[in-house]
Tab-separated table of C-alpha atoms in Angstrom:
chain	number	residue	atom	x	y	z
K	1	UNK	CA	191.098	-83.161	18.318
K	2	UNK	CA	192.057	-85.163	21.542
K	3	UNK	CA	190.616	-87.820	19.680
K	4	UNK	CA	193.216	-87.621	16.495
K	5	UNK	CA	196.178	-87.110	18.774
K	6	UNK	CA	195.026	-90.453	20.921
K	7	UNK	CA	194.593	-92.367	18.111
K	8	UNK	CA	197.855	-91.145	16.487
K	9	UNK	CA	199.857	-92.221	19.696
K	10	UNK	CA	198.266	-95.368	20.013
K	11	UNK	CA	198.651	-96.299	16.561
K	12	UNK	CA	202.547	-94.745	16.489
K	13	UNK	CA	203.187	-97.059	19.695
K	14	UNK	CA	201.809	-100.368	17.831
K	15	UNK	CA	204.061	-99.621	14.988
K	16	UNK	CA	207.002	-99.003	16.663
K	17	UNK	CA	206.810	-102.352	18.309
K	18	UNK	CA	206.082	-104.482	15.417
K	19	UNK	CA	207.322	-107.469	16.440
K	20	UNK	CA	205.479	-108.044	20.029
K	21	UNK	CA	202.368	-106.298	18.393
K	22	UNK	CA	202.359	-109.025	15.742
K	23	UNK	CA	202.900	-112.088	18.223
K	24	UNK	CA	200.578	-110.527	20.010
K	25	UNK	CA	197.152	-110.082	17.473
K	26	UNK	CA	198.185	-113.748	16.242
K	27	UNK	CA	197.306	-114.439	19.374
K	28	UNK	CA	193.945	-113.061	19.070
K	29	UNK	CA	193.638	-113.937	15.739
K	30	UNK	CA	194.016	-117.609	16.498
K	31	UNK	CA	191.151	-116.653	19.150
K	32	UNK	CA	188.627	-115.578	16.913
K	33	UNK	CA	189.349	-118.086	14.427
K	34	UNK	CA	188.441	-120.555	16.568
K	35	UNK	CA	185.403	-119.015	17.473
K	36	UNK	CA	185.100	-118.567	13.882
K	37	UNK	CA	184.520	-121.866	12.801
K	38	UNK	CA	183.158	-123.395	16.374
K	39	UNK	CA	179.878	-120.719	15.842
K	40	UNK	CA	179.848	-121.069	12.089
K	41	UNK	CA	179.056	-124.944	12.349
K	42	UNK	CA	176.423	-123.976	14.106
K	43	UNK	CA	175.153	-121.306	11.883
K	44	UNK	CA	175.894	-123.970	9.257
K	45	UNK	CA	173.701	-126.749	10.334
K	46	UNK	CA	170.853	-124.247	11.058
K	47	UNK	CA	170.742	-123.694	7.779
K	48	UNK	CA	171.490	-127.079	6.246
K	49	UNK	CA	168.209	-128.211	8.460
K	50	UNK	CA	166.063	-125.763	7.128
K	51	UNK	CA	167.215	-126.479	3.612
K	52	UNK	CA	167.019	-130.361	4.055
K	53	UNK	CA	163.700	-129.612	5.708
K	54	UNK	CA	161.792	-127.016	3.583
K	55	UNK	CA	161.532	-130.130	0.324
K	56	UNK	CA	159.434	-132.429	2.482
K	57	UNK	CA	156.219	-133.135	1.107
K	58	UNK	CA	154.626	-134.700	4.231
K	59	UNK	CA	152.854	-131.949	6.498
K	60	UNK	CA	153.294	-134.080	9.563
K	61	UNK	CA	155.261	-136.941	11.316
K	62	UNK	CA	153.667	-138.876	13.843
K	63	UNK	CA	155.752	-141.399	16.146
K	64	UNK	CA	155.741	-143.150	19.669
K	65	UNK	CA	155.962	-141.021	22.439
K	66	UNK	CA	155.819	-136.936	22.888
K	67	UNK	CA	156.563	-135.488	20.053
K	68	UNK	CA	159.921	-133.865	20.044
K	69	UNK	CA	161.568	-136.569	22.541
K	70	UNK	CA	163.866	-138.062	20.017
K	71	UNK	CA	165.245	-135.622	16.574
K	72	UNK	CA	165.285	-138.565	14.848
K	73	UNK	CA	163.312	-141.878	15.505
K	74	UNK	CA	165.260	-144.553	14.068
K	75	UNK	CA	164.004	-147.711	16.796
K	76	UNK	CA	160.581	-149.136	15.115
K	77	UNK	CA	158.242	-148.759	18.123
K	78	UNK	CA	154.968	-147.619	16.724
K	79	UNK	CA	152.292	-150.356	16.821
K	80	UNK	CA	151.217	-150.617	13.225
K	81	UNK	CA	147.479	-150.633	14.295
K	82	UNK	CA	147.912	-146.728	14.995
K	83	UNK	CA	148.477	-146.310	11.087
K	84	UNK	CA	145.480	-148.075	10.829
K	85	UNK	CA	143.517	-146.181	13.162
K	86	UNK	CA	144.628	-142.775	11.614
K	87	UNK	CA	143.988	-143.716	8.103
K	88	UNK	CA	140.574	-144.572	9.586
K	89	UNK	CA	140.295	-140.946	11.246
K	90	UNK	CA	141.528	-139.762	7.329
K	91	UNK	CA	138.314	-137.756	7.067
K	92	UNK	CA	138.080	-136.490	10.140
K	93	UNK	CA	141.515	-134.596	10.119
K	94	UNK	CA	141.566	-134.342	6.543
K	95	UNK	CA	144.384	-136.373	5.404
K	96	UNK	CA	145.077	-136.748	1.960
K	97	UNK	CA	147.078	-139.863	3.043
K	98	UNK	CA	149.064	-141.530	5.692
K	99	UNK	CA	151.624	-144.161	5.113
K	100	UNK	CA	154.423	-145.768	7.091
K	101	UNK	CA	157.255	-145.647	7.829
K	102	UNK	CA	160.644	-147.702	8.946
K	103	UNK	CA	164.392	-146.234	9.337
K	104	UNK	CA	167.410	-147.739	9.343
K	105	UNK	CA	170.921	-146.499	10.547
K	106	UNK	CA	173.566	-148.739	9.144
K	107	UNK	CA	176.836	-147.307	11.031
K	108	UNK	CA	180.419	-148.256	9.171
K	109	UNK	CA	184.037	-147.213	9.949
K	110	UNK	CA	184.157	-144.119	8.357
K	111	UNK	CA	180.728	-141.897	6.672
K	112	UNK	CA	181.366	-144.062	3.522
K	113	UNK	CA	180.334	-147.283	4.949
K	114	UNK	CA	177.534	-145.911	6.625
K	115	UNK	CA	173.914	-145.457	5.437
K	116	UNK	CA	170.175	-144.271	6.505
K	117	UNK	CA	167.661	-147.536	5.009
K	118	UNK	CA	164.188	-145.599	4.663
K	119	UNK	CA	161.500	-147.792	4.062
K	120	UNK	CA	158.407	-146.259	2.285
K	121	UNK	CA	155.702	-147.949	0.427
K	122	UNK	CA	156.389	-148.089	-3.438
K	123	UNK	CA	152.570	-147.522	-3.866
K	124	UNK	CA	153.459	-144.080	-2.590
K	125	UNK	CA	155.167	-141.555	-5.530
K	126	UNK	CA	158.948	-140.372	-4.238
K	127	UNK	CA	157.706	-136.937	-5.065
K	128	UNK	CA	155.128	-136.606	-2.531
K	129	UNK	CA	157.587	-137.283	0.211
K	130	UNK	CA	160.321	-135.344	-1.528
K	131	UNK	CA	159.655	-132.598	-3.543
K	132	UNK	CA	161.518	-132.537	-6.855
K	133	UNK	CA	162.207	-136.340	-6.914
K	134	UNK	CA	163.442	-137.654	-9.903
K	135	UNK	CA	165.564	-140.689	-10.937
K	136	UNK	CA	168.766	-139.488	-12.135
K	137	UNK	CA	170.118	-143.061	-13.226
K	138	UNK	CA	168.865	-146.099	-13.306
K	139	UNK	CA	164.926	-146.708	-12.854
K	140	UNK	CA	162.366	-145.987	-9.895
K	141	UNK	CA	160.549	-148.334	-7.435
K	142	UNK	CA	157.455	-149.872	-8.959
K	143	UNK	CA	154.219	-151.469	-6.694
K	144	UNK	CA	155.532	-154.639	-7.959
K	145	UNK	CA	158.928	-153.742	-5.952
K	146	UNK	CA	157.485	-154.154	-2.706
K	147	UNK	CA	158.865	-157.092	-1.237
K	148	UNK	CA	161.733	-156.935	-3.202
K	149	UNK	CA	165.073	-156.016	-1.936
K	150	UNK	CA	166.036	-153.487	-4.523
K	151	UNK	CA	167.110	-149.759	-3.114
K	152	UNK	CA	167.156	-146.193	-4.823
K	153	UNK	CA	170.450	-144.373	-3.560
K	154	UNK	CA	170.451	-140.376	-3.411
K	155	UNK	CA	172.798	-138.553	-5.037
K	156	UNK	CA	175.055	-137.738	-2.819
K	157	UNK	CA	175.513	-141.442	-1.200
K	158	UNK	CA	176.169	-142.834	-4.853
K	159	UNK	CA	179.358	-140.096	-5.239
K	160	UNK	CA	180.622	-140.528	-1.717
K	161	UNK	CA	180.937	-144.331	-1.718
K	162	UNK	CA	181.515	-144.942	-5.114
K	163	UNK	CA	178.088	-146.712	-6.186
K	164	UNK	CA	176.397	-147.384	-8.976
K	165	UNK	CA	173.340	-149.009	-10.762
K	166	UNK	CA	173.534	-153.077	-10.127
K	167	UNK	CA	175.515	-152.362	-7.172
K	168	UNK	CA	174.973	-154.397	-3.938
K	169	UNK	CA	174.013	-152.613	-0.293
K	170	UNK	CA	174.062	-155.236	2.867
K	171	UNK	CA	171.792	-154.148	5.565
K	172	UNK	CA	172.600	-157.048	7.598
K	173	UNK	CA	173.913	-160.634	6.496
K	174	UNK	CA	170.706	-161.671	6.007
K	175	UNK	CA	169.688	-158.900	3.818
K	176	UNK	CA	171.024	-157.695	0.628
K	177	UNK	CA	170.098	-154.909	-1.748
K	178	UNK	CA	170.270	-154.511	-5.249
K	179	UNK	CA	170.921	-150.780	-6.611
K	180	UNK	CA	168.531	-150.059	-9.118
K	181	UNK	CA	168.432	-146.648	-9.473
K	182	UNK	CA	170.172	-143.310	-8.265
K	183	UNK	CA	167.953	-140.045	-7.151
K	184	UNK	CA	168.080	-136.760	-6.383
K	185	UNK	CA	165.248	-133.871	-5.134
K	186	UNK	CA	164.918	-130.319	-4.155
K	187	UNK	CA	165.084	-131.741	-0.760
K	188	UNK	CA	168.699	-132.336	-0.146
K	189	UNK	CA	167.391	-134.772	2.312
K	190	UNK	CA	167.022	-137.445	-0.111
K	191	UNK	CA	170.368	-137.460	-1.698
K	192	UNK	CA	171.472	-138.773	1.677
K	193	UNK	CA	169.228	-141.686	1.929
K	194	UNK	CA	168.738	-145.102	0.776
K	195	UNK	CA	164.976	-145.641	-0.169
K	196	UNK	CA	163.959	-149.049	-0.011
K	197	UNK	CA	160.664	-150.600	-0.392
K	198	UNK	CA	158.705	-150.850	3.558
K	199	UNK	CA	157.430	-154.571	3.158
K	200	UNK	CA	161.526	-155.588	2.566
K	201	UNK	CA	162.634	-153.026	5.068
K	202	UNK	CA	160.172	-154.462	7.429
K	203	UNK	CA	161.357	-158.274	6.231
K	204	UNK	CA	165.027	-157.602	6.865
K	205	UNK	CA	164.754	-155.998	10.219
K	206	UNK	CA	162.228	-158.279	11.415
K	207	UNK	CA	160.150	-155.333	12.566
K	208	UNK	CA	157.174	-157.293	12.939
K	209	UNK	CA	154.157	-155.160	13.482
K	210	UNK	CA	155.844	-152.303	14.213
K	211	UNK	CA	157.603	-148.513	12.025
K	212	UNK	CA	159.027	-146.079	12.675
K	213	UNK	CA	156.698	-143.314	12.102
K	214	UNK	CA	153.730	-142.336	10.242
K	215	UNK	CA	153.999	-139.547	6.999
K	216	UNK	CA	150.819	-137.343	6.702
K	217	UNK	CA	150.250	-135.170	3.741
K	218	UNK	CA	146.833	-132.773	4.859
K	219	UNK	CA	144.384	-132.292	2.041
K	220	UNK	CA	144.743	-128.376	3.692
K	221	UNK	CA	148.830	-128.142	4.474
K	222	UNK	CA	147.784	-124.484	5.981
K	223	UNK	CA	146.143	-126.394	9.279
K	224	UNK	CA	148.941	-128.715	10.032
K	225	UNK	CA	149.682	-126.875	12.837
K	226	UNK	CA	145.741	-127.098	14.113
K	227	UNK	CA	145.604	-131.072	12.733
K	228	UNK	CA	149.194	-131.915	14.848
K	229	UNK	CA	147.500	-130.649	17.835
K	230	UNK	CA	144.276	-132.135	16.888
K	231	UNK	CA	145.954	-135.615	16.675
K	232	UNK	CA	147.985	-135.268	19.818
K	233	UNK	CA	144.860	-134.878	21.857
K	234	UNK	CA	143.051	-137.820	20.162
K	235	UNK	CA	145.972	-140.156	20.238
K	236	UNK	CA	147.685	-139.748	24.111
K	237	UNK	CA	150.328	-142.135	23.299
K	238	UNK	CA	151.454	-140.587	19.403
K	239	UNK	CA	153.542	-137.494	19.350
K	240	UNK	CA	152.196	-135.299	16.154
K	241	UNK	CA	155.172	-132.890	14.708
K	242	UNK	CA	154.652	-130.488	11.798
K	243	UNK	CA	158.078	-129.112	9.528
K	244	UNK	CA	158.301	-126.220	11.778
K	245	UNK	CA	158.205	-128.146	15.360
K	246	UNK	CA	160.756	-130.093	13.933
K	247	UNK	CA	162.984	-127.533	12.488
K	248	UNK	CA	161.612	-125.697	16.324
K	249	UNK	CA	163.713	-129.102	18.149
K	250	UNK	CA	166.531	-128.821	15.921
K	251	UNK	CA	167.160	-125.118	16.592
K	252	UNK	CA	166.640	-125.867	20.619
K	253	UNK	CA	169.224	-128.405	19.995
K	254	UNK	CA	171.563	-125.987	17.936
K	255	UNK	CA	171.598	-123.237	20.625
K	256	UNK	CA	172.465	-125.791	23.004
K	257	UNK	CA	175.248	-126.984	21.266
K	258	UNK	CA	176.278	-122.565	20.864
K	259	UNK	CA	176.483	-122.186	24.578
K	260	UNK	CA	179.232	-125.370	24.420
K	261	UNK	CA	181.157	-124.536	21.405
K	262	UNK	CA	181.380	-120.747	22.930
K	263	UNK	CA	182.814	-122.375	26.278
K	264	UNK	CA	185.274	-123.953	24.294
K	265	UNK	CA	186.353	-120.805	22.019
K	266	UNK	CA	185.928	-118.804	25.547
K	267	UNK	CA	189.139	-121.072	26.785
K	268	UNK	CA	191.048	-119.237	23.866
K	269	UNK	CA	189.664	-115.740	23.924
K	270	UNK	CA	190.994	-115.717	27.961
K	271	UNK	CA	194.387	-116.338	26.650
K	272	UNK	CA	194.053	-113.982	23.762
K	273	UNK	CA	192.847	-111.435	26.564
K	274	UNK	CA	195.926	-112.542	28.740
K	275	UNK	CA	198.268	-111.646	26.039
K	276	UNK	CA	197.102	-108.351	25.340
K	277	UNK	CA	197.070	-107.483	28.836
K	278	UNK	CA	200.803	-108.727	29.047
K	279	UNK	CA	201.537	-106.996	25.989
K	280	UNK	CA	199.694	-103.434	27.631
K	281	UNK	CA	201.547	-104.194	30.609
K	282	UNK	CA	204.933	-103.433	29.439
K	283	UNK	CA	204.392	-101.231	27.291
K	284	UNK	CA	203.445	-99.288	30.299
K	285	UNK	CA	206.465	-100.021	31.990
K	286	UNK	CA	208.503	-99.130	29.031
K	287	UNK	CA	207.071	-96.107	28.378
K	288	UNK	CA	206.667	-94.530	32.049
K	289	UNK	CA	208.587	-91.594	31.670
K	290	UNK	CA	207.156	-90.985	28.208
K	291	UNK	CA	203.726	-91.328	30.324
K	292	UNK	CA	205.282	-89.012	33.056
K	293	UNK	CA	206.514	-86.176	30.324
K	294	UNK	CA	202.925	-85.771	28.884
K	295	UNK	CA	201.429	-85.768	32.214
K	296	UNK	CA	203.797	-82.515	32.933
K	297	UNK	CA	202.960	-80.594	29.614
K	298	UNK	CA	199.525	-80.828	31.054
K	299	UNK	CA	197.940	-83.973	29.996
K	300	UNK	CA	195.387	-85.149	32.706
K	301	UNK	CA	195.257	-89.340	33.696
K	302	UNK	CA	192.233	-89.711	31.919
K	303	UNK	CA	194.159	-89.029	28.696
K	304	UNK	CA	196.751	-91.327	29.714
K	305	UNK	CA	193.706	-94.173	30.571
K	306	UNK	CA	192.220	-93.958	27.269
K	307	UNK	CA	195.180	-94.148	25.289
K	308	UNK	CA	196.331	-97.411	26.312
K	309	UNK	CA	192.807	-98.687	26.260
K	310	UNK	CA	192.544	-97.463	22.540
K	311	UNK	CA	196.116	-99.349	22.103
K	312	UNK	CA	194.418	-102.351	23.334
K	313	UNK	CA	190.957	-102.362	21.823
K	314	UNK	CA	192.860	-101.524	18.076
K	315	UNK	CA	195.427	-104.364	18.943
K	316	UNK	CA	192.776	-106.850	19.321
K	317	UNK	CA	190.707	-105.457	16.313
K	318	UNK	CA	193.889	-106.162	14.275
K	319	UNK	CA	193.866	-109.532	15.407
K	320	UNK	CA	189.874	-109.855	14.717
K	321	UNK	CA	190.547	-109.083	11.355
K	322	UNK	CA	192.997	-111.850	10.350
K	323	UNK	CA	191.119	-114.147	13.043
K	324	UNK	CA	187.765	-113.750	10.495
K	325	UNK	CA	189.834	-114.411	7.543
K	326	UNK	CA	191.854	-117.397	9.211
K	327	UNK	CA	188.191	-118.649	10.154
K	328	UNK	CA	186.898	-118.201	6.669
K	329	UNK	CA	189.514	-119.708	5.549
K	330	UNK	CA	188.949	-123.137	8.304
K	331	UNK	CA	185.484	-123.119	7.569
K	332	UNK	CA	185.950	-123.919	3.754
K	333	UNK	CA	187.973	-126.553	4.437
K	334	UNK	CA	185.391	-127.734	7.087
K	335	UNK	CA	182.824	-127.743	4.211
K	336	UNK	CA	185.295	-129.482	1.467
K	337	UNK	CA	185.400	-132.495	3.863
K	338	UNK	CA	181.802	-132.516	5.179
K	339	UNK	CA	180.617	-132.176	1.487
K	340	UNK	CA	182.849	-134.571	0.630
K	341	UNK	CA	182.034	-137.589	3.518
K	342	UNK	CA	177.881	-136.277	4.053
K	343	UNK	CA	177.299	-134.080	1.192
K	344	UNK	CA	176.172	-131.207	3.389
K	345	UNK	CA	177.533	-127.968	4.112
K	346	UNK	CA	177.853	-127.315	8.138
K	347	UNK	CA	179.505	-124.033	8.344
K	348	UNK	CA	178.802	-120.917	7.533
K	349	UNK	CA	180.126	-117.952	8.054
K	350	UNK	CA	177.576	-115.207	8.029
K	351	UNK	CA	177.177	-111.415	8.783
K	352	UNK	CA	175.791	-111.816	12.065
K	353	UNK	CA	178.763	-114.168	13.083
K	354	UNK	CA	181.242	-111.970	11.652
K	355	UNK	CA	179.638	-108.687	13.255
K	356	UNK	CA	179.905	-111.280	16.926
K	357	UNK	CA	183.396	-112.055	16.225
K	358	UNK	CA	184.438	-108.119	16.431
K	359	UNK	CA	182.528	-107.296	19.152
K	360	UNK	CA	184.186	-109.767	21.203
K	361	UNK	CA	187.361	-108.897	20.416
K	362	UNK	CA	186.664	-105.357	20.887
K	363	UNK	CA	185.454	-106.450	24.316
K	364	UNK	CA	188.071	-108.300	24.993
K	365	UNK	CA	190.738	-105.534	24.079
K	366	UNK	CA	188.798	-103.587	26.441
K	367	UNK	CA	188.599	-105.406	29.273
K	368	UNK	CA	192.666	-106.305	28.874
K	369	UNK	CA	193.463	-102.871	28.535
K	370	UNK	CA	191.869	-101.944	32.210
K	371	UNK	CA	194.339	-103.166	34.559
K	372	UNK	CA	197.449	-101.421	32.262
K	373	UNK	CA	195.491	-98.289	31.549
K	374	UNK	CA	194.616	-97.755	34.974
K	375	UNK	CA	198.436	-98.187	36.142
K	376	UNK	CA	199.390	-95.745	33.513
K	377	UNK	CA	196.761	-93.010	34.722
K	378	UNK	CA	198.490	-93.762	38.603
K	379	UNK	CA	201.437	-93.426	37.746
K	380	UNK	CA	203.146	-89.744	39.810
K	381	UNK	CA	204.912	-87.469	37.593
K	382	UNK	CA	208.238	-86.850	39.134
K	383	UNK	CA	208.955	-90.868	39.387
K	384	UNK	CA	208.306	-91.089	35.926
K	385	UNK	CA	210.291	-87.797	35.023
K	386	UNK	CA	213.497	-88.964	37.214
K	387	UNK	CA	213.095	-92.678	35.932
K	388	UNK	CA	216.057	-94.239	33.274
């Protein structure tokens, strides 16, 4: 019963102040919004990585260095006498095959002049280093391709910049290639790449005697885990990384990146929390003999306390519910232009973000409504009788 009555009152005092209530769960709204979309790009990429990921046919990537120390190797510092060497070892970790590797990153102006040259041996099918490959226009890279400097774009390169068969791609002035085909995969990855044959990669960047990595599909993909290890010990100076260690670094990476996009929506939520605590405020000055006339029918401060903390935690759940649906909203239009410049996805808004988003505002409500809730339970009955 005390219950109903509190939340009667609270709600009757939010209504009858429509205007500052509304100004007031923008506020918050605007808040969680921007916490919103700041945590949903994170949630996004998570799973844009695991879906980009999970199509790889190679069980492990081996490169230069500790394994993990860049996301990405791009810089050709691998000596190629380690591919070699582990083609050697083939039966003795049970590789089905190991080929090189070379990427790379042609920046531009804008995502439409830039592009990601990966270099793989033509002897070597598309499909076992991208599931699902298949040549959606055009033709595929032969053996006899190999030192040419012809390129397969993905999908999603081809619509972005506006490419098509017998187009021209310059890596550098030196080196120009010839579009002869467009791809796609299960492995979103591909559609965002620019497969060129390794000998011509190697030609134009003047790599010498050195990749990028080295691609190992395991006669057994159920040891990679065992074989990675395995290969790390043998080989002090390679750094062996299966799917999941490198979906592992991406996710350290990701919650890294949380921790600084929730600094940056924390900026807002403290003014969100400011507001309602203004707001609170005078509504307990305007309503102190109100306050004082229930306190003398018998009403104890407790009563008093959780009223105007229920005011404040349903005035900031207000403004959680338009903040989620103003954030929804952001976050398609964050996907419309990412899909539209990378082809990928990087927001999401999911049930575990939206679930976050309420509890925070609920705790922030709560927290605002403090400092006015416990002024109203202070405040002595005959002042607030006697005030005008």
């Amino acid at each position: 019963m005390k219950g109903g009555v509190t939340a009667q009152l609270a709600l009757a005092s939010l209504r009858n102040r429509p205007l500052r209530t509304g100004l007031t769960a923008l506020g918050i709204a605007i808040a969680i919004a921007s916490t919103v979309v700041f945590m949903s790009i994170g949630e996004g990429l998570r799973k844009a990585f695991a879906d980009q990921l999970a199509g790889l046919g190679p069980d492990i990537q081996v490169s230069y260095g500790e394994a993990g120390s860049e996301l990405f190797p791009t810089v050709p510092d691998l000596p190629f006498e380690y591919v070699e060497r582990l083609r050697a070892d083939a039966q003795r970790f049970g590789f089905r095959w190991a080929e090189p590797e070379l990427t790379y990153l042609r920046g531009g102006l804008s995502p439409t002049q830039s592009f990601i040259f990966d270099g793989l041996p033509t002897s070597l099918p598309l499909t076992e280093v991208f599931a699902g490959a298949h040549v959606v226009e055009g033709r595929g890279l032969t053996p006899e391709d190999e030192e040419a400097f012809v390129a397969l774009v993905g999908a999603s390169v081809a619509s972005r910049s506006n490419l098509e068969v017998g187009d021209t791609l310059r890596l550098n002035p030196q080196a120009i290639f010839e579009i002869v085909g467009i791809v796609a995969s299960e492995a979103g990855v591909l559609e965002n790449l620019v497969i060129v044959p390794f000998s011509a990669l190697r030609q134009a960047m003047d790599a010498g005697d050195r990749v990028t990595s080295v691609l190992i599909k395991l006669e057994d993909p159920s040891r990679a885990e065992a074989v990675a290890a395995e290969i790390n010990a043998a080989y002090p100076d390679l750094g062996a990384q299966t799917q999941a260690g490198t979906l592992s670094v991406v996710q350290d990476s990701l919650r890294i990146s949380d921790f600084v996009r929730l600094g940056i929506s924390a900026i807002a939520l403290i003014v969100g929390a400011i507001a309602v605590a203004n707001t609170m405020m005078m509504s307990v000055f305007e309503r102190t003999r109100e306050f004082g006339v229930v306190r003398a029918v018998g009403a104890r401060p407790s009563f008093l306390f959780s009223l105007v903390v229920f005011e404040s935690v349903v005035l900031s759940l207000i403004g959680a519910v338009f903040g989620v649906a103003l954030g929804t909203l952001a976050t398609t239009v964050v996907n419309a232009i990412a899909n539209d410049y990378v082809g990928l996805a990087v927001a999401a808004v999911t049930p575990r973000l939206v679930l976050f988003a309420v509890v925070v505002a609920a705790v922030t409500g709560l927290v605002a409504g403090l400092l006015p809730a416990g002024r109203a339970a202070r405040v002595p009955i005959a002042v607030a009788v006697a005030r005008e």
